[in-house]
Amino acid sequence: MSRFGTELEVQISSLRRYARALLRDKNDADDLVQESLARALSRADRFKPGTNLRAWLFTIMHNVHVNQVRQKISRPVEVPVEDHEMRLITPARQETSIELRDMSRALAELPEEQRQVLLLVALEGLKYDEVAAALRIPIGTVMSRLSRAREAVRIKLSNEGGVPLRRVK
């Protein structure tokens, strides 16, 4: 396997994790990663050795995702309700399950632009300049979106305006 292929393989788990967090569906996320990797491999000659491969791959994934969203908007897919079966999940711990649910809801309620930036910085550990390059936005916009996203999640998770809950052990 070439050096490019080896370096590309190392990044698959990061791409997959980001895609799953972004799309919240395992199958759609795997399709996004596969399409992104296929595009990266077909355009490997455009990658400049010595530059940031990870940022290049996230840029490709972002562009593929944007194209897919545009296609879904122009041609929505209709799926009969009968095709989906109910799935019961038994959480390991209620408290952890509730915290994860609340975090997932808080992330889902963020605007797409804020969620993308928050996931790339917090989940993937990208630097601000890498996120800016991947999303093709100014670094100031990255910082602004990240700040707004963090504040929105903080407010949502702090239970502001709700009844304070106490722990019962």
CSV table of N, CA and C in Angstrom, one decimal:
chain,number,residue,atom,x,y,z
A,1,MET,N,0.9,-1.2,0.0
A,1,MET,CA,0.0,0.0,0.0
A,1,MET,C,0.9,1.2,0.0
A,2,SER,N,0.5,2.3,-0.7
A,2,SER,CA,1.3,3.5,-0.8
A,2,SER,C,1.3,4.2,0.5
A,3,ARG,N,2.2,5.2,0.6
A,3,ARG,CA,2.2,6.0,1.9
A,3,ARG,C,0.9,6.8,2.0
A,4,PHE,N,0.4,7.3,0.9
A,4,PHE,CA,-0.8,8.1,0.9
A,4,PHE,C,-2.0,7.2,1.4
A,5,GLY,N,-2.0,6.0,0.9
A,5,GLY,CA,-3.1,5.0,1.4
A,5,GLY,C,-3.0,4.7,2.8
A,6,THR,N,-1.8,4.6,3.3
A,6,THR,CA,-1.6,4.3,4.8
A,6,THR,C,-2.0,5.5,5.6
A,7,GLU,N,-1.6,6.7,5.2
A,7,GLU,CA,-2.0,7.9,6.0
A,7,GLU,C,-3.5,8.1,5.9
A,8,LEU,N,-4.1,7.8,4.8
A,8,LEU,CA,-5.6,7.9,4.6
A,8,LEU,C,-6.3,6.9,5.5
A,9,GLU,N,-5.8,5.7,5.6
A,9,GLU,CA,-6.4,4.7,6.5
A,9,GLU,C,-6.4,5.1,7.9
A,10,VAL,N,-5.4,5.8,8.4
A,10,VAL,CA,-5.3,6.3,9.8
A,10,VAL,C,-6.5,7.2,10.1
A,11,GLN,N,-6.9,8.0,9.1
A,11,GLN,CA,-7.9,9.0,9.3
A,11,GLN,C,-9.4,8.5,9.2
A,12,ILE,N,-9.6,7.3,8.8
A,12,ILE,CA,-10.9,6.8,8.6
A,12,ILE,C,-11.8,6.8,9.9
A,13,SER,N,-11.2,6.5,11.0
A,13,SER,CA,-12.0,6.5,12.3
A,13,SER,C,-12.4,7.9,12.6
A,14,SER,N,-11.6,8.9,12.4
A,14,SER,CA,-12.0,10.3,12.7
A,14,SER,C,-13.1,10.7,11.7
A,15,LEU,N,-13.0,10.4,10.5
A,15,LEU,CA,-14.0,10.7,9.5
A,15,LEU,C,-15.4,10.1,9.9
A,16,ARG,N,-15.3,8.8,10.3
A,16,ARG,CA,-16.5,8.0,10.6
A,16,ARG,C,-17.2,8.6,11.9
A,17,ARG,N,-16.4,9.0,12.9
A,17,ARG,CA,-16.9,9.5,14.1
A,17,ARG,C,-17.6,10.8,13.8
A,18,TYR,N,-17.0,11.7,13.0
A,18,TYR,CA,-17.6,13.0,12.7
A,18,TYR,C,-18.8,12.8,11.9
A,19,ALA,N,-18.8,11.9,10.9
A,19,ALA,CA,-20.0,11.7,10.1
A,19,ALA,C,-21.2,11.1,10.9
A,20,ARG,N,-20.9,10.3,11.8
A,20,ARG,CA,-22.0,9.7,12.7
A,20,ARG,C,-22.6,10.8,13.6
A,21,ALA,N,-21.7,11.6,14.1
A,21,ALA,CA,-22.2,12.7,15.0
A,21,ALA,C,-23.0,13.8,14.1
A,22,LEU,N,-22.5,14.0,12.9
A,22,LEU,CA,-23.2,15.0,12.1
A,22,LEU,C,-24.5,14.5,11.5
A,23,LEU,N,-24.6,13.2,11.1
A,23,LEU,CA,-25.8,12.7,10.5
A,23,LEU,C,-26.7,12.0,11.4
A,24,ARG,N,-26.2,11.5,12.6
A,24,ARG,CA,-27.0,10.8,13.6
A,24,ARG,C,-27.7,9.5,13.0
A,25,ASP,N,-27.0,8.9,12.0
A,25,ASP,CA,-27.5,7.7,11.4
A,25,ASP,C,-26.3,6.9,10.9
A,26,LYS,N,-26.1,5.7,11.4
A,26,LYS,CA,-24.9,4.9,11.1
A,26,LYS,C,-24.8,4.6,9.7
A,27,ASN,N,-25.9,4.2,9.0
A,27,ASN,CA,-25.8,3.8,7.6
A,27,ASN,C,-25.5,5.0,6.7
A,28,ASP,N,-26.2,6.2,7.0
A,28,ASP,CA,-25.9,7.4,6.2
A,28,ASP,C,-24.5,7.9,6.4
A,29,ALA,N,-24.0,7.7,7.7
A,29,ALA,CA,-22.7,8.2,8.0
A,29,ALA,C,-21.6,7.3,7.2
A,30,ASP,N,-21.9,6.0,7.2
A,30,ASP,CA,-20.9,5.1,6.5
A,30,ASP,C,-20.9,5.4,5.0
A,31,ASP,N,-22.1,5.7,4.5
A,31,ASP,CA,-22.2,6.1,3.0
A,31,ASP,C,-21.4,7.4,2.8
A,32,LEU,N,-21.5,8.3,3.7
A,32,LEU,CA,-20.8,9.6,3.5
A,32,LEU,C,-19.3,9.4,3.6
A,33,VAL,N,-18.9,8.6,4.5
A,33,VAL,CA,-17.4,8.3,4.6
A,33,VAL,C,-16.9,7.6,3.4
A,34,GLN,N,-17.7,6.6,2.9
A,34,GLN,CA,-17.3,5.9,1.7
A,34,GLN,C,-17.2,6.8,0.5
A,35,GLU,N,-18.2,7.6,0.3
A,35,GLU,CA,-18.2,8.5,-0.8
A,35,GLU,C,-17.0,9.5,-0.7
A,36,SER,N,-16.8,10.0,0.5
A,36,SER,CA,-15.6,10.9,0.7
A,36,SER,C,-14.3,10.3,0.4
A,37,LEU,N,-14.1,9.0,0.9
A,37,LEU,CA,-12.9,8.3,0.6
A,37,LEU,C,-12.7,8.0,-0.8
A,38,ALA,N,-13.8,7.6,-1.5
A,38,ALA,CA,-13.7,7.4,-2.9
A,38,ALA,C,-13.3,8.6,-3.7
A,39,ARG,N,-13.9,9.8,-3.3
A,39,ARG,CA,-13.5,11.0,-3.9
A,39,ARG,C,-12.1,11.4,-3.6
A,40,ALA,N,-11.6,11.2,-2.4
A,40,ALA,CA,-10.2,11.5,-2.0
A,40,ALA,C,-9.3,10.6,-2.9
A,41,LEU,N,-9.6,9.3,-3.0
A,41,LEU,CA,-8.7,8.4,-3.7
A,41,LEU,C,-8.7,8.8,-5.2
A,42,SER,N,-9.8,9.2,-5.8
A,42,SER,CA,-9.9,9.5,-7.2
A,42,SER,C,-9.2,10.9,-7.5
A,43,ARG,N,-9.0,11.7,-6.4
A,43,ARG,CA,-8.3,13.0,-6.6
A,43,ARG,C,-7.0,13.0,-5.8
A,44,ALA,N,-6.4,11.9,-5.5
A,44,ALA,CA,-5.2,11.8,-4.8
A,44,ALA,C,-4.1,12.6,-5.4
A,45,ASP,N,-4.1,12.7,-6.7
A,45,ASP,CA,-3.0,13.5,-7.4
A,45,ASP,C,-3.1,15.0,-7.0
A,46,ARG,N,-4.3,15.5,-6.5
A,46,ARG,CA,-4.5,16.9,-6.2
A,46,ARG,C,-4.0,17.2,-4.8
A,47,PHE,N,-3.7,16.1,-4.0
A,47,PHE,CA,-3.2,16.4,-2.6
A,47,PHE,C,-1.8,16.8,-2.7
A,48,LYS,N,-1.4,17.8,-1.9
A,48,LYS,CA,0.0,18.3,-1.9
A,48,LYS,C,0.7,17.6,-0.7
A,49,PRO,N,1.6,16.8,-1.0
A,49,PRO,CA,2.4,16.2,0.2
A,49,PRO,C,3.0,17.2,1.1
A,50,GLY,N,2.9,17.0,2.3
A,50,GLY,CA,3.5,17.9,3.3
A,50,GLY,C,2.4,18.8,3.9
A,51,THR,N,1.2,18.8,3.3
A,51,THR,CA,0.1,19.6,3.8
A,51,THR,C,-0.7,18.7,4.7
A,52,ASN,N,-1.8,19.3,5.3
A,52,ASN,CA,-2.6,18.6,6.3
A,52,ASN,C,-3.6,17.6,5.7
A,53,LEU,N,-3.3,16.4,5.6
A,53,LEU,CA,-4.2,15.4,5.0
A,53,LEU,C,-5.6,15.3,5.7
A,54,ARG,N,-5.5,15.4,7.0
A,54,ARG,CA,-6.8,15.4,7.8
A,54,ARG,C,-7.7,16.5,7.4
A,55,ALA,N,-7.2,17.7,7.3
A,55,ALA,CA,-8.0,18.9,7.0
A,55,ALA,C,-8.5,18.7,5.5
A,56,TRP,N,-7.7,18.2,4.6
A,56,TRP,CA,-8.1,18.0,3.3
A,56,TRP,C,-9.2,17.0,3.2
A,57,LEU,N,-9.2,15.9,4.0
A,57,LEU,CA,-10.2,14.9,4.0
A,57,LEU,C,-11.5,15.4,4.6
A,58,PHE,N,-11.4,16.3,5.6
A,58,PHE,CA,-12.6,16.8,6.2
A,58,PHE,C,-13.3,17.9,5.2
A,59,THR,N,-12.4,18.5,4.5
A,59,THR,CA,-13.0,19.5,3.4
A,59,THR,C,-13.7,18.7,2.4
A,60,ILE,N,-13.2,17.6,2.0
A,60,ILE,CA,-13.9,16.7,1.0
A,60,ILE,C,-15.2,16.2,1.6
A,61,MET,N,-15.1,15.7,2.8
A,61,MET,CA,-16.4,15.2,3.4
A,61,MET,C,-17.4,16.3,3.6
A,62,HIS,N,-17.0,17.5,3.9
A,62,HIS,CA,-17.9,18.6,4.0
A,62,HIS,C,-18.6,18.9,2.7
A,63,ASN,N,-17.8,18.9,1.6
A,63,ASN,CA,-18.3,19.2,0.3
A,63,ASN,C,-19.3,18.1,-0.1
A,64,VAL,N,-19.0,16.8,0.1
A,64,VAL,CA,-19.8,15.7,-0.2
A,64,VAL,C,-21.1,15.8,0.6
A,65,HIS,N,-21.0,16.2,1.9
A,65,HIS,CA,-22.2,16.3,2.7
A,65,HIS,C,-23.1,17.4,2.2
A,66,VAL,N,-22.6,18.6,1.8
A,66,VAL,CA,-23.3,19.7,1.3
A,66,VAL,C,-24.0,19.3,0.0
A,67,ASN,N,-23.3,18.5,-0.9
A,67,ASN,CA,-24.0,18.1,-2.1
A,67,ASN,C,-25.1,17.1,-1.8
A,68,GLN,N,-24.9,16.2,-0.8
A,68,GLN,CA,-26.0,15.3,-0.5
A,68,GLN,C,-27.2,16.0,0.1
A,69,VAL,N,-27.0,17.0,0.9
A,69,VAL,CA,-28.1,17.8,1.5
A,69,VAL,C,-28.9,18.5,0.4
A,70,ARG,N,-28.1,19.1,-0.6
A,70,ARG,CA,-28.8,19.8,-1.7
A,70,ARG,C,-29.6,18.8,-2.5
A,71,GLN,N,-29.1,17.6,-2.7
A,71,GLN,CA,-29.9,16.6,-3.5
A,71,GLN,C,-31.1,16.2,-2.7
A,72,LYS,N,-31.0,16.0,-1.4
A,72,LYS,CA,-32.2,15.6,-0.6
A,72,LYS,C,-33.3,16.7,-0.6
A,73,ILE,N,-32.8,17.9,-0.6
A,73,ILE,CA,-33.8,19.0,-0.7
A,73,ILE,C,-34.5,19.1,-2.0
A,74,SER,N,-33.8,18.8,-3.1
A,74,SER,CA,-34.4,18.9,-4.4
A,74,SER,C,-35.2,17.6,-4.7
A,75,ARG,N,-34.8,16.5,-4.1
A,75,ARG,CA,-35.6,15.2,-4.4
A,75,ARG,C,-35.7,14.5,-3.1
A,76,PRO,N,-36.7,14.9,-2.2
A,76,PRO,CA,-36.9,14.2,-1.0
A,76,PRO,C,-37.3,12.7,-1.2
A,77,VAL,N,-36.8,11.9,-0.3
A,77,VAL,CA,-37.1,10.4,-0.4
A,77,VAL,C,-38.3,10.2,0.5
A,78,GLU,N,-39.3,9.5,0.0
A,78,GLU,CA,-40.5,9.1,0.8
A,78,GLU,C,-40.3,7.7,1.2
A,79,VAL,N,-40.5,7.4,2.5
A,79,VAL,CA,-40.4,6.1,3.1
A,79,VAL,C,-41.7,5.8,3.8
A,80,PRO,N,-42.3,4.7,3.5
A,80,PRO,CA,-43.5,4.3,4.3
A,80,PRO,C,-43.2,4.0,5.7
A,81,VAL,N,-44.1,4.4,6.6
A,81,VAL,CA,-43.9,4.2,8.0
A,81,VAL,C,-43.7,2.8,8.4
A,82,GLU,N,-44.4,1.9,7.7
A,82,GLU,CA,-44.3,0.5,7.9
A,82,GLU,C,-42.9,-0.1,7.8
A,83,ASP,N,-42.1,0.6,7.0
A,83,ASP,CA,-40.7,0.1,6.8
A,83,ASP,C,-39.8,0.2,8.1
A,84,HIS,N,-40.2,1.0,9.0
A,84,HIS,CA,-39.4,1.2,10.2
A,84,HIS,C,-40.1,0.4,11.4
A,85,GLU,N,-39.3,-0.4,12.0
A,85,GLU,CA,-39.8,-1.1,13.2
A,85,GLU,C,-39.3,-0.4,14.5
A,86,MET,N,-40.1,-0.6,15.5
A,86,MET,CA,-39.8,-0.1,16.8
A,86,MET,C,-38.6,-0.8,17.4
A,87,ARG,N,-37.7,-0.1,17.9
A,87,ARG,CA,-36.5,-0.7,18.6
A,87,ARG,C,-36.5,-0.3,20.0
A,88,LEU,N,-36.4,-1.3,20.9
A,88,LEU,CA,-36.3,-1.1,22.3
A,88,LEU,C,-34.8,-1.2,22.7
A,89,ILE,N,-34.4,-0.2,23.5
A,89,ILE,CA,-33.0,-0.2,24.0
A,89,ILE,C,-33.0,-0.1,25.5
A,90,THR,N,-32.3,-0.9,26.1
A,90,THR,CA,-32.2,-0.9,27.6
A,90,THR,C,-30.9,-0.2,27.9
A,91,PRO,N,-31.0,1.0,28.5
A,91,PRO,CA,-29.7,1.7,28.8
A,91,PRO,C,-29.0,1.0,30.0
A,92,ALA,N,-27.7,1.2,30.0
A,92,ALA,CA,-26.9,0.6,31.0
A,92,ALA,C,-27.2,1.3,32.4
A,93,ARG,N,-27.3,2.6,32.3
A,93,ARG,CA,-27.6,3.4,33.5
A,93,ARG,C,-28.5,4.5,33.1
A,94,GLN,N,-29.6,4.7,33.9
A,94,GLN,CA,-30.5,5.8,33.5
A,94,GLN,C,-29.9,7.2,33.5
A,95,GLU,N,-29.1,7.5,34.4
A,95,GLU,CA,-28.5,8.8,34.5
A,95,GLU,C,-27.6,9.1,33.3
A,96,THR,N,-26.8,8.2,32.9
A,96,THR,CA,-25.9,8.4,31.8
A,96,THR,C,-26.8,8.5,30.5
A,97,SER,N,-27.8,7.6,30.4
A,97,SER,CA,-28.7,7.6,29.3
A,97,SER,C,-29.4,9.0,29.1
A,98,ILE,N,-29.8,9.5,30.2
A,98,ILE,CA,-30.5,10.8,30.2
A,98,ILE,C,-29.5,11.9,29.8
A,99,GLU,N,-28.3,11.9,30.3
A,99,GLU,CA,-27.3,12.9,30.0
A,99,GLU,C,-27.0,12.9,28.5
A,100,LEU,N,-26.8,11.6,28.0
A,100,LEU,CA,-26.5,11.5,26.6
A,100,LEU,C,-27.7,12.0,25.7
A,101,ARG,N,-28.9,11.6,26.1
A,101,ARG,CA,-30.1,12.1,25.4
A,101,ARG,C,-30.2,13.6,25.4
A,102,ASP,N,-29.9,14.2,26.5
A,102,ASP,CA,-30.0,15.7,26.6
A,102,ASP,C,-28.9,16.3,25.7
A,103,MET,N,-27.7,15.7,25.8
A,103,MET,CA,-26.6,16.3,24.9
A,103,MET,C,-27.0,16.1,23.5
A,104,SER,N,-27.5,15.0,23.1
A,104,SER,CA,-27.9,14.7,21.7
A,104,SER,C,-29.0,15.7,21.3
A,105,ARG,N,-29.9,15.9,22.1
A,105,ARG,CA,-31.0,16.9,21.8
A,105,ARG,C,-30.5,18.3,21.7
A,106,ALA,N,-29.6,18.7,22.6
A,106,ALA,CA,-29.0,20.0,22.5
A,106,ALA,C,-28.2,20.2,21.2
A,107,LEU,N,-27.5,19.2,20.8
A,107,LEU,CA,-26.7,19.2,19.6
A,107,LEU,C,-27.7,19.3,18.4
A,108,ALA,N,-28.7,18.5,18.4
A,108,ALA,CA,-29.7,18.4,17.3
A,108,ALA,C,-30.4,19.8,17.1
A,109,GLU,N,-30.6,20.5,18.2
A,109,GLU,CA,-31.3,21.8,18.1
A,109,GLU,C,-30.4,22.9,17.6
A,110,LEU,N,-29.1,22.7,17.6
A,110,LEU,CA,-28.2,23.7,17.0
A,110,LEU,C,-28.4,23.9,15.5
A,111,PRO,N,-28.2,25.1,15.0
A,111,PRO,CA,-28.2,25.3,13.6
A,111,PRO,C,-27.0,24.4,13.0
A,112,GLU,N,-27.2,24.0,11.8
A,112,GLU,CA,-26.2,23.1,11.1
A,112,GLU,C,-24.8,23.7,11.2
A,113,GLU,N,-24.7,25.0,10.9
A,113,GLU,CA,-23.4,25.6,10.8
A,113,GLU,C,-22.7,25.6,12.2
A,114,GLN,N,-23.4,25.8,13.3
A,114,GLN,CA,-22.9,25.8,14.6
A,114,GLN,C,-22.5,24.3,15.0
A,115,ARG,N,-23.4,23.4,14.7
A,115,ARG,CA,-23.2,22.0,15.0
A,115,ARG,C,-21.9,21.5,14.3
A,116,GLN,N,-21.7,21.8,13.1
A,116,GLN,CA,-20.5,21.4,12.3
A,116,GLN,C,-19.2,21.8,13.0
A,117,VAL,N,-19.2,23.1,13.4
A,117,VAL,CA,-18.0,23.7,14.0
A,117,VAL,C,-17.8,23.1,15.3
A,118,LEU,N,-18.8,22.9,16.2
A,118,LEU,CA,-18.7,22.4,17.5
A,118,LEU,C,-18.2,20.9,17.4
A,119,LEU,N,-18.7,20.1,16.5
A,119,LEU,CA,-18.3,18.7,16.4
A,119,LEU,C,-16.9,18.6,15.9
A,120,LEU,N,-16.5,19.5,15.0
A,120,LEU,CA,-15.1,19.4,14.5
A,120,LEU,C,-14.1,19.8,15.5
A,121,VAL,N,-14.4,20.8,16.4
A,121,VAL,CA,-13.5,21.2,17.4
A,121,VAL,C,-13.5,20.3,18.6
A,122,ALA,N,-14.8,20.0,19.1
A,122,ALA,CA,-14.9,19.3,20.4
A,122,ALA,C,-14.7,17.8,20.2
A,123,LEU,N,-15.3,17.2,19.2
A,123,LEU,CA,-15.2,15.8,19.0
A,123,LEU,C,-14.0,15.4,18.3
A,124,GLU,N,-13.6,16.1,17.2
A,124,GLU,CA,-12.5,15.7,16.4
A,124,GLU,C,-11.2,16.3,16.8
A,125,GLY,N,-11.3,17.4,17.6
A,125,GLY,CA,-10.0,18.0,18.1
A,125,GLY,C,-9.3,18.8,17.0
A,126,LEU,N,-10.0,19.3,16.0
A,126,LEU,CA,-9.3,20.1,15.0
A,126,LEU,C,-9.1,21.5,15.5
A,127,LYS,N,-8.0,22.1,15.1
A,127,LYS,CA,-7.7,23.5,15.4
A,127,LYS,C,-8.6,24.4,14.7
A,128,TYR,N,-8.8,25.6,15.2
A,128,TYR,CA,-9.7,26.6,14.5
A,128,TYR,C,-9.3,26.8,13.1
A,129,ASP,N,-8.0,26.9,12.8
A,129,ASP,CA,-7.6,27.2,11.4
A,129,ASP,C,-7.9,26.0,10.5
A,130,GLU,N,-7.8,24.8,11.0
A,130,GLU,CA,-8.2,23.6,10.3
A,130,GLU,C,-9.6,23.5,10.0
A,131,VAL,N,-10.5,23.9,11.0
A,131,VAL,CA,-11.9,23.9,10.8
A,131,VAL,C,-12.2,25.0,9.7
A,132,ALA,N,-11.6,26.1,9.8
A,132,ALA,CA,-11.9,27.2,8.9
A,132,ALA,C,-11.5,26.7,7.4
A,133,ALA,N,-10.4,26.0,7.3
A,133,ALA,CA,-10.0,25.5,6.0
A,133,ALA,C,-11.0,24.5,5.5
A,134,ALA,N,-11.4,23.6,6.4
A,134,ALA,CA,-12.3,22.5,6.0
A,134,ALA,C,-13.6,23.0,5.6
A,135,LEU,N,-14.2,24.0,6.3
A,135,LEU,CA,-15.5,24.5,6.0
A,135,LEU,C,-15.5,25.7,5.0
A,136,ARG,N,-14.2,26.2,4.7
A,136,ARG,CA,-14.1,27.3,3.8
A,136,ARG,C,-14.8,28.6,4.4
A,137,ILE,N,-14.5,28.9,5.6
A,137,ILE,CA,-15.0,30.1,6.2
A,137,ILE,C,-13.9,30.7,7.0
A,138,PRO,N,-14.0,32.0,7.3
A,138,PRO,CA,-13.0,32.7,8.0
A,138,PRO,C,-12.8,32.2,9.4
A,139,ILE,N,-11.7,32.3,10.0
A,139,ILE,CA,-11.4,31.8,11.4
A,139,ILE,C,-12.3,32.5,12.4
A,140,GLY,N,-12.5,33.8,12.2
A,140,GLY,CA,-13.4,34.6,13.1
A,140,GLY,C,-14.8,34.0,13.1
A,141,THR,N,-15.3,33.5,11.9
A,141,THR,CA,-16.6,32.9,11.9
A,141,THR,C,-16.6,31.6,12.6
A,142,VAL,N,-15.5,30.8,12.6
A,142,VAL,CA,-15.4,29.6,13.3
A,142,VAL,C,-15.5,29.9,14.8
A,143,MET,N,-14.8,30.9,15.3
A,143,MET,CA,-14.8,31.2,16.7
A,143,MET,C,-16.2,31.7,17.1
A,144,SER,N,-16.8,32.5,16.3
A,144,SER,CA,-18.2,33.0,16.6
A,144,SER,C,-19.2,31.9,16.7
A,145,ARG,N,-19.1,31.0,15.7
A,145,ARG,CA,-20.1,29.9,15.7
A,145,ARG,C,-19.8,28.9,16.8
A,146,LEU,N,-18.6,28.7,17.2
A,146,LEU,CA,-18.2,27.8,18.3
A,146,LEU,C,-18.7,28.4,19.6
A,147,SER,N,-18.5,29.7,19.8
A,147,SER,CA,-18.9,30.4,21.0
A,147,SER,C,-20.5,30.3,21.1
A,148,ARG,N,-21.2,30.6,20.1
A,148,ARG,CA,-22.6,30.5,20.1
A,148,ARG,C,-23.1,29.1,20.4
A,149,ALA,N,-22.5,28.1,19.7
A,149,ALA,CA,-22.9,26.7,19.9
A,149,ALA,C,-22.7,26.3,21.3
A,150,ARG,N,-21.5,26.6,21.9
A,150,ARG,CA,-21.2,26.2,23.3
A,150,ARG,C,-22.2,26.8,24.2
A,151,GLU,N,-22.5,28.1,24.0
A,151,GLU,CA,-23.5,28.8,24.9
A,151,GLU,C,-24.8,28.2,24.8
A,152,ALA,N,-25.3,27.9,23.6
A,152,ALA,CA,-26.6,27.3,23.4
A,152,ALA,C,-26.7,25.9,24.1
A,153,VAL,N,-25.6,25.1,24.0
A,153,VAL,CA,-25.6,23.8,24.6
A,153,VAL,C,-25.6,24.0,26.1
A,154,ARG,N,-24.8,24.9,26.6
A,154,ARG,CA,-24.7,25.1,28.1
A,154,ARG,C,-26.0,25.5,28.6
A,155,ILE,N,-26.8,26.4,28.0
A,155,ILE,CA,-28.1,26.9,28.4
A,155,ILE,C,-29.0,25.7,28.4
A,156,LYS,N,-29.0,24.9,27.3
A,156,LYS,CA,-29.9,23.8,27.2
A,156,LYS,C,-29.7,22.8,28.3
A,157,LEU,N,-28.4,22.5,28.6
A,157,LEU,CA,-28.1,21.5,29.6
A,157,LEU,C,-28.2,22.0,31.0
A,158,SER,N,-28.2,23.3,31.2
A,158,SER,CA,-28.3,23.8,32.6
A,158,SER,C,-29.7,23.8,33.2
A,159,ASN,N,-30.7,23.4,32.4
A,159,ASN,CA,-32.1,23.3,32.8
A,159,ASN,C,-32.6,24.6,33.2
A,160,GLU,N,-32.2,25.7,32.5
A,160,GLU,CA,-32.7,27.0,32.9
A,160,GLU,C,-34.2,27.1,32.6
A,161,GLY,N,-34.8,27.7,33.5
A,161,GLY,CA,-36.3,27.9,33.4
A,161,GLY,C,-37.1,26.7,33.8
A,162,GLY,N,-36.4,25.6,34.1
A,162,GLY,CA,-37.1,24.4,34.5
A,162,GLY,C,-37.1,24.2,36.0
A,163,VAL,N,-37.7,23.1,36.4
A,163,VAL,CA,-37.7,22.8,37.8
A,163,VAL,C,-36.4,22.1,38.1
A,164,PRO,N,-35.7,22.6,39.2
A,164,PRO,CA,-34.4,22.0,39.5
A,164,PRO,C,-34.7,20.6,40.0
A,165,LEU,N,-33.9,19.7,39.6
A,165,LEU,CA,-34.0,18.3,40.0
A,165,LEU,C,-32.9,18.0,41.0
A,166,ARG,N,-33.3,17.1,41.9
A,166,ARG,CA,-32.3,16.7,42.9
A,166,ARG,C,-32.0,15.2,42.7
A,167,ARG,N,-30.8,14.8,43.1
A,167,ARG,CA,-30.5,13.4,42.9
A,167,ARG,C,-31.0,12.6,44.1
A,168,VAL,N,-31.5,11.4,43.8
A,168,VAL,CA,-32.0,10.5,44.8
A,168,VAL,C,-31.2,9.2,44.6
A,169,LYS,N,-30.4,8.8,45.6
A,169,LYS,CA,-29.6,7.7,45.5
A,169,LYS,C,-30.2,6.5,46.2
